[in-house]
Structures are given as C-alpha cells and as structure tokens.
C-alpha cells in the first residue's frame, strides 16, 4: 500500500444574507472550504478539510509513496511541518479517513471504540437582540438540544447580560447555558485588547448568578497565570484551548490547572493522533475534553469521531444559528448535512473511515482560486 497523490482544492459558498459572526467585525459574505483528498494505489481516497494548507506543496513528497497506515509517522511529520509552515492538520483527517477505509473500520472504533454517539450542544454565532435570542433558545429546547452557547461581545456587557438573563428566564433549567467571551484570539484586522484578570473575574461572578455551565475564553490564550487564578476563584468551569497549537502548551494548562474544559479542534491543532492522546490525558486529570468545531461538516465529523471514540463528553459543539448559519450552509460540501436526532444525539455509523459523502456537483460549482474570504 502506498500514497500516490494528494489533492487540495478551495471552494467558496456565497452567503446571502451575510453571516455576522460575533467574533468578527466584518460580516462574512462568502464561506470558504478547503478539501484535501489523499489517494492510494488501491484506488481509495481519504477526505479531510479545515485550514487552508498554505505552503503545503513544498512538503507533498514527504508523503508520496509512503504507507497510508503509518499514522504515527504521518502525525510526527505533520507536526514538524506545522512548525515551519501553516496548520496542515486537514491532511491528518484525510489520512485517518483513508486508513479507516483500508481497514474497513469507522474512525471512532480506531480511536478506541468508547462510543459511537455523543450529544450536541447548539452553538450560536450571531449577536441577536433579546427577543430573537429567546426565540432561538426556545427553538433549541423544542429540537432536543441539551445546551446552548451564547456569545458575548455586544456594544456593552449590560447588553450581553440582558440577553443571558432573558434566555435563562425563558428556558429555566431546560438548557445548560454556556458563555463564550471570545477573548482568546482575534481576527487579523481586530486589534481590541483582551480582558485582564480583574475584568474576567467581574464577569465570572455575574455569570455565576445565572447558573452558567462554563465560561469560555475569558482571557488571552497565553495568559496561563490568569486562567489558573480565575479557575480557582470561581465555581464556573473555565473553558478554552481551541486555538492552542502545541502539546507542551496543553501540558502547561493541565499542570497549572488553568481550565476545566479543554477545547482543541482537530483540524486546527495537533491532529487526530495528537488529540487522541490528549483526550486520554485530559480525562486522567478529571477534566472535560470537548472540541471547538466551528468549521464545516467534515471537521465536525472528525471531532465527533475523535471525542466519542476516545473518552466521550457531556456534549460537543454543534454550530447552528438561524438562516445566517444553517446546517445546509455549514455542510454545503456534503451530500447530506449532519443533524442530531430529536433528543440531541449525534450517532456515527459503522461506515469505514469518517463516513463522508462529498457533493461533487456543489464542489465543482463553488471551486475557487482563493482560499479565504473574498
């Protein structure tokens, strides 16, 4: 068995109406997707998606002719590439998909077989006014979701808390509520200063009164001391790590007791093998491993296989927010969008690999020579 070819294509779905992401000062009028295909000499193809894979063409020959099942070797090489170039982890996802097809096993079984299902929490992405957020929360209850993530970052914290208070009053204890403060990182054009410890503590103390399940990214991703202090000073679960990129950084987070909820995204950092090991380590420390999944359906599937197959979680992020961010938009490259059942469960099949079915017609129609937002 050997890898014969790696293909990387870029696609853009026009968005009308635009998606005004709460963490981005510029409304998004196109949704980009990078598709990675790994071919082997038997004719099978592994599929991945995620980051744009800038600069990867310089390293393609490190994989051509290699055994597609040598996943630990591939992970180590990709880790080296990640140091020198962009984030190459979509290829790792594609390699695991191909390995599953070669072994005739679903990836969740290859990850350890802990479970083939996990509950989804609805992750909102738009700064809607109070009435619309209440309606969204009530809709999530009706659909069977166990939890909802609310984004802060409106014109004032008073506006944020007004939304949170109204949602809690409307749904009572029918939903767990999480708050994403979006202080861990910024878009390239956003130069706002993240909160300091005093501000984060002030917000945390108010969140406690609303019975919030976790407080996400209340400080800059590198403020380990601040996160550790905050984690010790509040009864909230402090969450973060979605853009943390190195294993030693996660070791520091665990050693210093910075976070209760660890959220790396497999298409953004460390990859399938690296996060498989990290998930087990997080569980050993008595913490929750549940990845950030705000990308497309391929990345979502990869994170579901990873989490359900290793250690499980109370629930996993499921991006969903009205017409601006529907499952059809999010999963435009798939033949069928990923949806949970009426009780919020996401159930993986026994199909080999990740069980991905691309919509080649849509991909042909959305093919682009640009890898990012236009």
Coordinates of C-alpha atoms in Angstrom, one line a residue:
X1 CA 0.0 0.0 0.0
X2 CA 1.2 3.5 -0.8
X3 CA 0.0 7.0 -1.1
X4 CA 0.0 8.1 -4.8
X5 CA -1.5 11.6 -4.8
X6 CA -2.6 14.4 -2.6
X7 CA -5.1 17.0 -4.0
X8 CA -6.0 20.3 -2.3
X9 CA -8.9 22.4 -3.7
X10 CA -10.5 25.6 -2.4
X11 CA -14.2 26.5 -2.6
X12 CA -16.4 29.4 -1.6
X13 CA -20.1 29.5 -0.9
X14 CA -21.7 32.9 -1.4
X15 CA -23.7 33.9 1.7
X16 CA -26.9 36.0 1.2
X17 CA -27.8 37.1 3.8
X18 CA -24.2 37.5 5.2
X19 CA -23.2 35.8 8.4
X20 CA -22.3 38.4 11.0
X21 CA -20.1 36.3 13.2
X22 CA -20.0 37.6 16.8
X23 CA -16.2 37.2 16.8
X24 CA -15.6 39.0 13.6
X25 CA -16.1 42.8 13.0
X26 CA -16.6 42.1 9.3
X27 CA -19.8 40.3 8.2
X28 CA -19.0 37.2 6.1
X29 CA -20.3 37.2 2.6
X30 CA -18.6 34.0 1.5
X31 CA -17.9 30.8 3.3
X32 CA -14.6 29.1 2.2
X33 CA -13.8 25.5 2.4
X34 CA -10.5 23.6 1.8
X35 CA -10.9 20.0 0.6
X36 CA -8.0 17.6 0.9
X37 CA -8.0 14.3 -0.9
X38 CA -5.4 11.5 -0.3
X39 CA -5.3 8.8 -3.0
X40 CA -3.7 5.4 -2.6
X41 CA -2.6 2.7 -5.1
X42 CA -5.8 0.7 -4.5
X43 CA -8.0 3.5 -5.7
X44 CA -9.3 4.6 -2.3
X45 CA -9.5 8.2 -1.3
X46 CA -9.3 9.8 2.1
X47 CA -11.1 13.1 2.7
X48 CA -10.3 16.0 5.1
X49 CA -11.0 19.6 5.5
X50 CA -10.1 22.5 7.7
X51 CA -7.3 25.1 7.4
X52 CA -6.2 26.5 4.1
X53 CA -3.0 24.4 3.9
X54 CA -0.8 27.4 2.8
X55 CA 2.7 26.3 1.8
X56 CA 2.0 22.6 1.9
X57 CA 3.0 22.0 -1.7
X58 CA 6.6 22.2 -0.6
X59 CA 6.1 19.1 1.6
X60 CA 3.9 16.8 -0.6
X61 CA 6.8 14.5 -1.5
X62 CA 7.2 13.6 2.2
X63 CA 4.0 11.5 1.8
X64 CA 4.0 10.2 -1.7
X65 CA 5.0 6.5 -1.8
X66 CA 4.6 6.1 2.0
X67 CA 2.4 3.6 3.7
X68 CA -1.0 5.2 4.4
X69 CA -1.5 3.2 7.6
X70 CA 1.7 4.6 9.2
X71 CA -0.4 7.2 11.0
X72 CA 2.0 7.9 13.9
X73 CA 4.8 8.7 11.3
X74 CA 2.5 11.0 9.4
X75 CA 1.4 12.8 12.6
X76 CA 5.1 13.4 13.5
X77 CA 5.9 14.8 10.1
X78 CA 2.8 17.0 10.1
X79 CA 3.8 18.3 13.5
X80 CA 7.2 19.3 12.0
X81 CA 5.5 20.9 9.0
X82 CA 3.2 22.8 11.4
X83 CA 6.3 24.4 12.9
X84 CA 7.7 25.5 9.6
X85 CA 4.5 26.4 7.6
X86 CA 0.8 26.6 8.2
X87 CA -1.5 24.3 10.0
X88 CA -1.5 21.0 7.9
X89 CA -4.0 19.0 10.0
X90 CA -6.7 18.6 7.4
X91 CA -4.3 16.1 5.8
X92 CA -4.2 14.2 9.0
X93 CA -8.0 13.9 8.9
X94 CA -7.9 12.7 5.4
X95 CA -5.2 10.1 6.3
X96 CA -7.4 8.7 9.1
X97 CA -10.4 8.6 6.7
X98 CA -8.3 6.6 4.2
X99 CA -6.9 4.3 6.9
X100 CA -10.4 3.5 8.1
X101 CA -11.4 2.6 4.5
X102 CA -8.4 0.4 4.1
X103 CA -9.1 -1.3 7.5
X104 CA -12.8 -1.3 6.9
X105 CA -13.4 0.4 10.3
X106 CA -15.0 3.6 11.3
X107 CA -12.6 6.1 12.8
X108 CA -14.5 6.1 16.1
X109 CA -13.5 2.5 16.5
X110 CA -9.9 3.2 15.5
X111 CA -9.9 5.9 18.2
X112 CA -10.7 3.3 20.9
X113 CA -14.3 2.5 20.4
X114 CA -15.5 4.2 23.6
X115 CA -18.9 5.1 21.9
X116 CA -20.4 5.9 18.5
X117 CA -22.6 8.7 19.7
X118 CA -22.4 12.0 21.6
X119 CA -24.9 14.8 22.4
X120 CA -24.7 18.0 20.5
X121 CA -24.9 21.5 22.1
X122 CA -26.3 24.3 20.0
X123 CA -23.6 26.9 19.4
X124 CA -25.0 30.3 18.4
X125 CA -22.8 32.7 16.5
X126 CA -24.8 35.9 16.0
X127 CA -25.3 38.8 18.4
X128 CA -29.1 38.8 18.2
X129 CA -31.3 41.1 20.3
X130 CA -33.0 39.8 23.3
X131 CA -36.3 38.7 21.7
X132 CA -34.5 36.8 18.9
X133 CA -32.1 35.1 21.3
X134 CA -35.1 34.0 23.5
X135 CA -36.8 32.6 20.4
X136 CA -33.6 30.8 19.4
X137 CA -33.2 29.2 22.8
X138 CA -36.8 28.1 22.9
X139 CA -36.4 26.5 19.4
X140 CA -33.3 24.6 20.7
X141 CA -35.3 23.3 23.6
X142 CA -38.0 22.1 21.1
X143 CA -35.4 20.4 19.0
X144 CA -34.0 18.4 21.9
X145 CA -30.6 20.1 22.4
X146 CA -29.4 19.8 26.0
X147 CA -27.4 23.1 26.0
X148 CA -26.8 26.4 24.2
X149 CA -23.8 28.6 23.9
X150 CA -24.3 32.3 23.9
X151 CA -21.7 34.7 22.6
X152 CA -20.7 37.9 24.4
X153 CA -19.2 40.9 22.8
X154 CA -22.1 43.2 22.1
X155 CA -21.9 47.0 22.5
X156 CA -21.8 46.6 26.2
X157 CA -21.7 43.9 28.9
X158 CA -25.1 45.2 30.0
X159 CA -26.5 44.2 26.6
X160 CA -24.8 40.7 26.9
X161 CA -26.2 40.1 30.4
X162 CA -29.7 41.3 29.4
X163 CA -29.7 38.5 26.7
X164 CA -28.4 35.9 29.1
X165 CA -30.9 36.8 31.8
X166 CA -33.8 36.7 29.4
X167 CA -32.8 33.4 27.9
X168 CA -32.4 31.8 31.4
X169 CA -35.8 33.2 32.4
X170 CA -37.4 31.8 29.3
X171 CA -35.9 28.3 29.3
X172 CA -35.3 27.7 33.1
X173 CA -33.4 24.5 33.6
X174 CA -34.3 23.0 30.3
X175 CA -31.0 24.1 28.8
X176 CA -27.5 24.3 30.1
X177 CA -26.1 27.7 29.1
X178 CA -22.5 28.4 28.2
X179 CA -21.0 31.8 27.5
X180 CA -18.2 32.4 25.0
X181 CA -16.4 35.6 25.9
X182 CA -14.2 35.4 22.7
X183 CA -11.1 36.9 24.4
X184 CA -8.6 34.1 23.5
X185 CA -7.7 35.3 20.0
X186 CA -8.7 37.9 17.4
X187 CA -9.2 38.1 13.6
X188 CA -6.2 39.7 11.8
X189 CA -7.9 43.1 11.5
X190 CA -9.3 43.2 15.1
X191 CA -6.8 44.9 17.4
X192 CA -9.1 45.1 20.5
X193 CA -7.3 44.4 23.8
X194 CA -8.4 41.2 25.6
X195 CA -9.8 41.4 29.1
X196 CA -7.5 41.3 32.0
X197 CA -7.9 39.1 35.1
X198 CA -10.0 41.7 37.0
X199 CA -12.4 42.1 34.2
X200 CA -12.8 38.4 33.7
X201 CA -13.4 37.8 37.4
X202 CA -16.0 40.5 37.4
X203 CA -17.8 38.9 34.5
X204 CA -17.4 35.4 36.0
X205 CA -19.0 36.5 39.3
X206 CA -22.0 37.8 37.4
X207 CA -22.2 34.6 35.3
X208 CA -22.4 32.5 38.4
X209 CA -25.7 34.1 39.3
X210 CA -27.2 32.9 36.0
X211 CA -26.2 29.2 36.6
X212 CA -23.8 29.2 33.6
X213 CA -22.3 25.8 32.9
X214 CA -19.0 27.1 31.5
X215 CA -17.2 30.4 30.8
X216 CA -15.3 30.1 27.6
X217 CA -12.1 32.0 26.6
X218 CA -12.3 34.8 29.2
X219 CA -8.6 35.7 28.8
X220 CA -6.0 35.6 26.2
X221 CA -5.0 32.1 25.2
X222 CA -1.4 32.6 26.6
X223 CA -2.5 34.0 30.0
X224 CA -1.9 30.8 31.9
X225 CA -1.5 32.6 35.3
X226 CA -4.7 34.5 34.8
X227 CA -6.7 31.4 33.8
X228 CA -5.4 29.4 36.8
X229 CA -6.3 32.3 39.1
X230 CA -9.8 32.6 37.6
X231 CA -10.3 28.8 37.6
X232 CA -9.5 28.8 41.4
X233 CA -11.6 31.9 42.1
X234 CA -14.9 30.9 40.6
X235 CA -17.3 27.9 40.7
X236 CA -17.7 28.1 36.9
X237 CA -16.0 25.7 34.6
X238 CA -13.4 27.7 32.7
X239 CA -13.1 26.6 29.1
X240 CA -10.6 27.3 26.3
X241 CA -7.8 26.0 24.2
X242 CA -9.5 26.0 20.8
X243 CA -6.5 27.7 19.1
X244 CA -3.8 26.3 21.3
X245 CA -1.3 24.6 19.0
X246 CA 1.4 22.8 20.8
X247 CA 1.3 19.7 23.1
X248 CA 3.6 21.4 25.7
X249 CA 1.0 24.2 26.0
X250 CA -1.7 21.8 26.9
X251 CA 0.7 20.2 29.4
X252 CA 1.1 23.6 31.0
X253 CA -2.7 24.1 31.0
X254 CA -3.2 20.8 32.8
X255 CA -0.2 21.1 35.2
X256 CA -1.2 24.6 36.3
X257 CA -5.0 23.8 36.5
X258 CA -5.9 26.6 34.1
X259 CA -9.0 25.1 32.6
X260 CA -11.8 22.6 33.4
X261 CA -12.9 22.2 29.8
X262 CA -10.2 21.6 27.1
X263 CA -11.4 22.5 23.5
X264 CA -8.8 21.9 20.8
X265 CA -10.1 21.5 17.3
X266 CA -8.6 18.5 15.4
X267 CA -8.4 20.5 12.1
X268 CA -6.6 23.4 13.8
X269 CA -4.1 21.8 16.2
X270 CA -2.2 18.6 16.9
X271 CA -4.3 16.4 14.7
X272 CA -6.1 13.1 15.2
X273 CA -3.3 11.1 16.8
X274 CA -2.1 14.0 19.0
X275 CA -5.6 14.8 20.2
X276 CA -6.4 11.1 20.8
X277 CA -3.5 11.1 23.3
X278 CA -4.5 14.5 24.7
X279 CA -8.1 13.4 25.2
X280 CA -7.0 10.5 27.4
X281 CA -4.6 12.7 29.3
X282 CA -7.4 15.3 29.9
X283 CA -9.7 12.5 31.2
X284 CA -6.9 11.3 33.5
X285 CA -6.8 14.8 35.0
X286 CA -10.5 14.7 35.7
X287 CA -11.2 17.4 33.1
X288 CA -13.7 17.6 30.2
X289 CA -12.4 17.2 26.6
X290 CA -14.9 18.6 24.1
X291 CA -13.5 20.2 20.9
X292 CA -14.3 23.5 19.3
X293 CA -16.0 22.6 15.9
X294 CA -16.7 25.9 14.2
X295 CA -15.9 24.9 10.7
X296 CA -17.7 22.7 8.2
X297 CA -19.3 19.3 8.5
X298 CA -16.1 17.4 7.7
X299 CA -14.3 19.0 10.6
X300 CA -17.3 18.4 12.8
X301 CA -17.4 14.7 11.8
X302 CA -13.7 14.4 12.6
X303 CA -14.2 15.9 16.1
X304 CA -17.2 13.7 16.8
X305 CA -15.3 10.5 15.8
X306 CA -12.3 11.7 17.9
X307 CA -14.3 12.6 21.0
X308 CA -16.9 9.8 21.0
X309 CA -14.3 7.2 20.2
X310 CA -11.8 8.2 22.9
X311 CA -13.4 9.5 26.2
X312 CA -16.8 10.9 25.4
X313 CA -18.1 14.2 26.7
X314 CA -21.3 15.6 28.1
X315 CA -21.9 17.2 24.7
X316 CA -19.9 18.6 21.7
X317 CA -20.2 21.9 19.9
X318 CA -22.8 22.0 17.0
X319 CA -22.7 25.3 15.1
X320 CA -26.2 26.4 14.3
X321 CA -27.9 29.8 14.2
X322 CA -30.8 30.6 12.0
X323 CA -30.7 31.3 8.3
X324 CA -27.3 33.0 8.7
X325 CA -25.7 29.8 9.8
X326 CA -27.9 26.8 8.9
X327 CA -26.6 23.2 8.6
X328 CA -27.1 23.5 4.9
X329 CA -24.6 26.4 4.7
X330 CA -22.2 24.8 7.1
X331 CA -22.2 21.4 5.3
X332 CA -22.5 22.6 1.8
X333 CA -19.8 20.3 0.5
X334 CA -21.6 17.2 1.9
X335 CA -24.4 15.2 0.2
X336 CA -26.4 15.4 3.4
X337 CA -25.9 17.8 6.3
X338 CA -25.1 16.5 9.7
X339 CA -28.1 16.7 12.1
X340 CA -28.8 15.3 15.6
X341 CA -31.9 13.3 16.4
X342 CA -34.9 14.7 18.3
X343 CA -33.1 14.2 21.6
X344 CA -29.9 15.9 20.6
X345 CA -27.8 12.8 19.9
X346 CA -25.3 12.7 17.0
X347 CA -24.8 9.0 16.1
X348 CA -22.0 7.8 13.9
X349 CA -22.4 4.9 11.5
X350 CA -20.3 1.8 11.0
X351 CA -19.2 3.1 7.6
X352 CA -15.4 2.8 7.2
X353 CA -13.4 6.0 7.8
X354 CA -15.3 9.1 8.6
X355 CA -18.4 8.2 6.6
X356 CA -18.0 11.3 4.4
X357 CA -20.0 11.7 1.2
X358 CA -19.0 14.8 -0.8
X359 CA -21.4 16.6 -3.1
X360 CA -19.1 16.8 -6.1
X361 CA -21.6 18.9 -8.1
X362 CA -21.7 21.6 -5.4
X363 CA -17.9 21.5 -5.1
X364 CA -17.5 22.0 -8.8
X365 CA -19.8 24.9 -8.7
X366 CA -18.1 26.6 -5.8
X367 CA -14.5 25.9 -6.9
X368 CA -12.3 29.0 -6.2
X369 CA -8.8 30.2 -6.7
X370 CA -8.9 31.9 -3.3
X371 CA -8.5 30.0 -0.1
X372 CA -10.0 32.6 2.3
X373 CA -12.8 35.1 2.5
X374 CA -13.1 37.3 -0.6

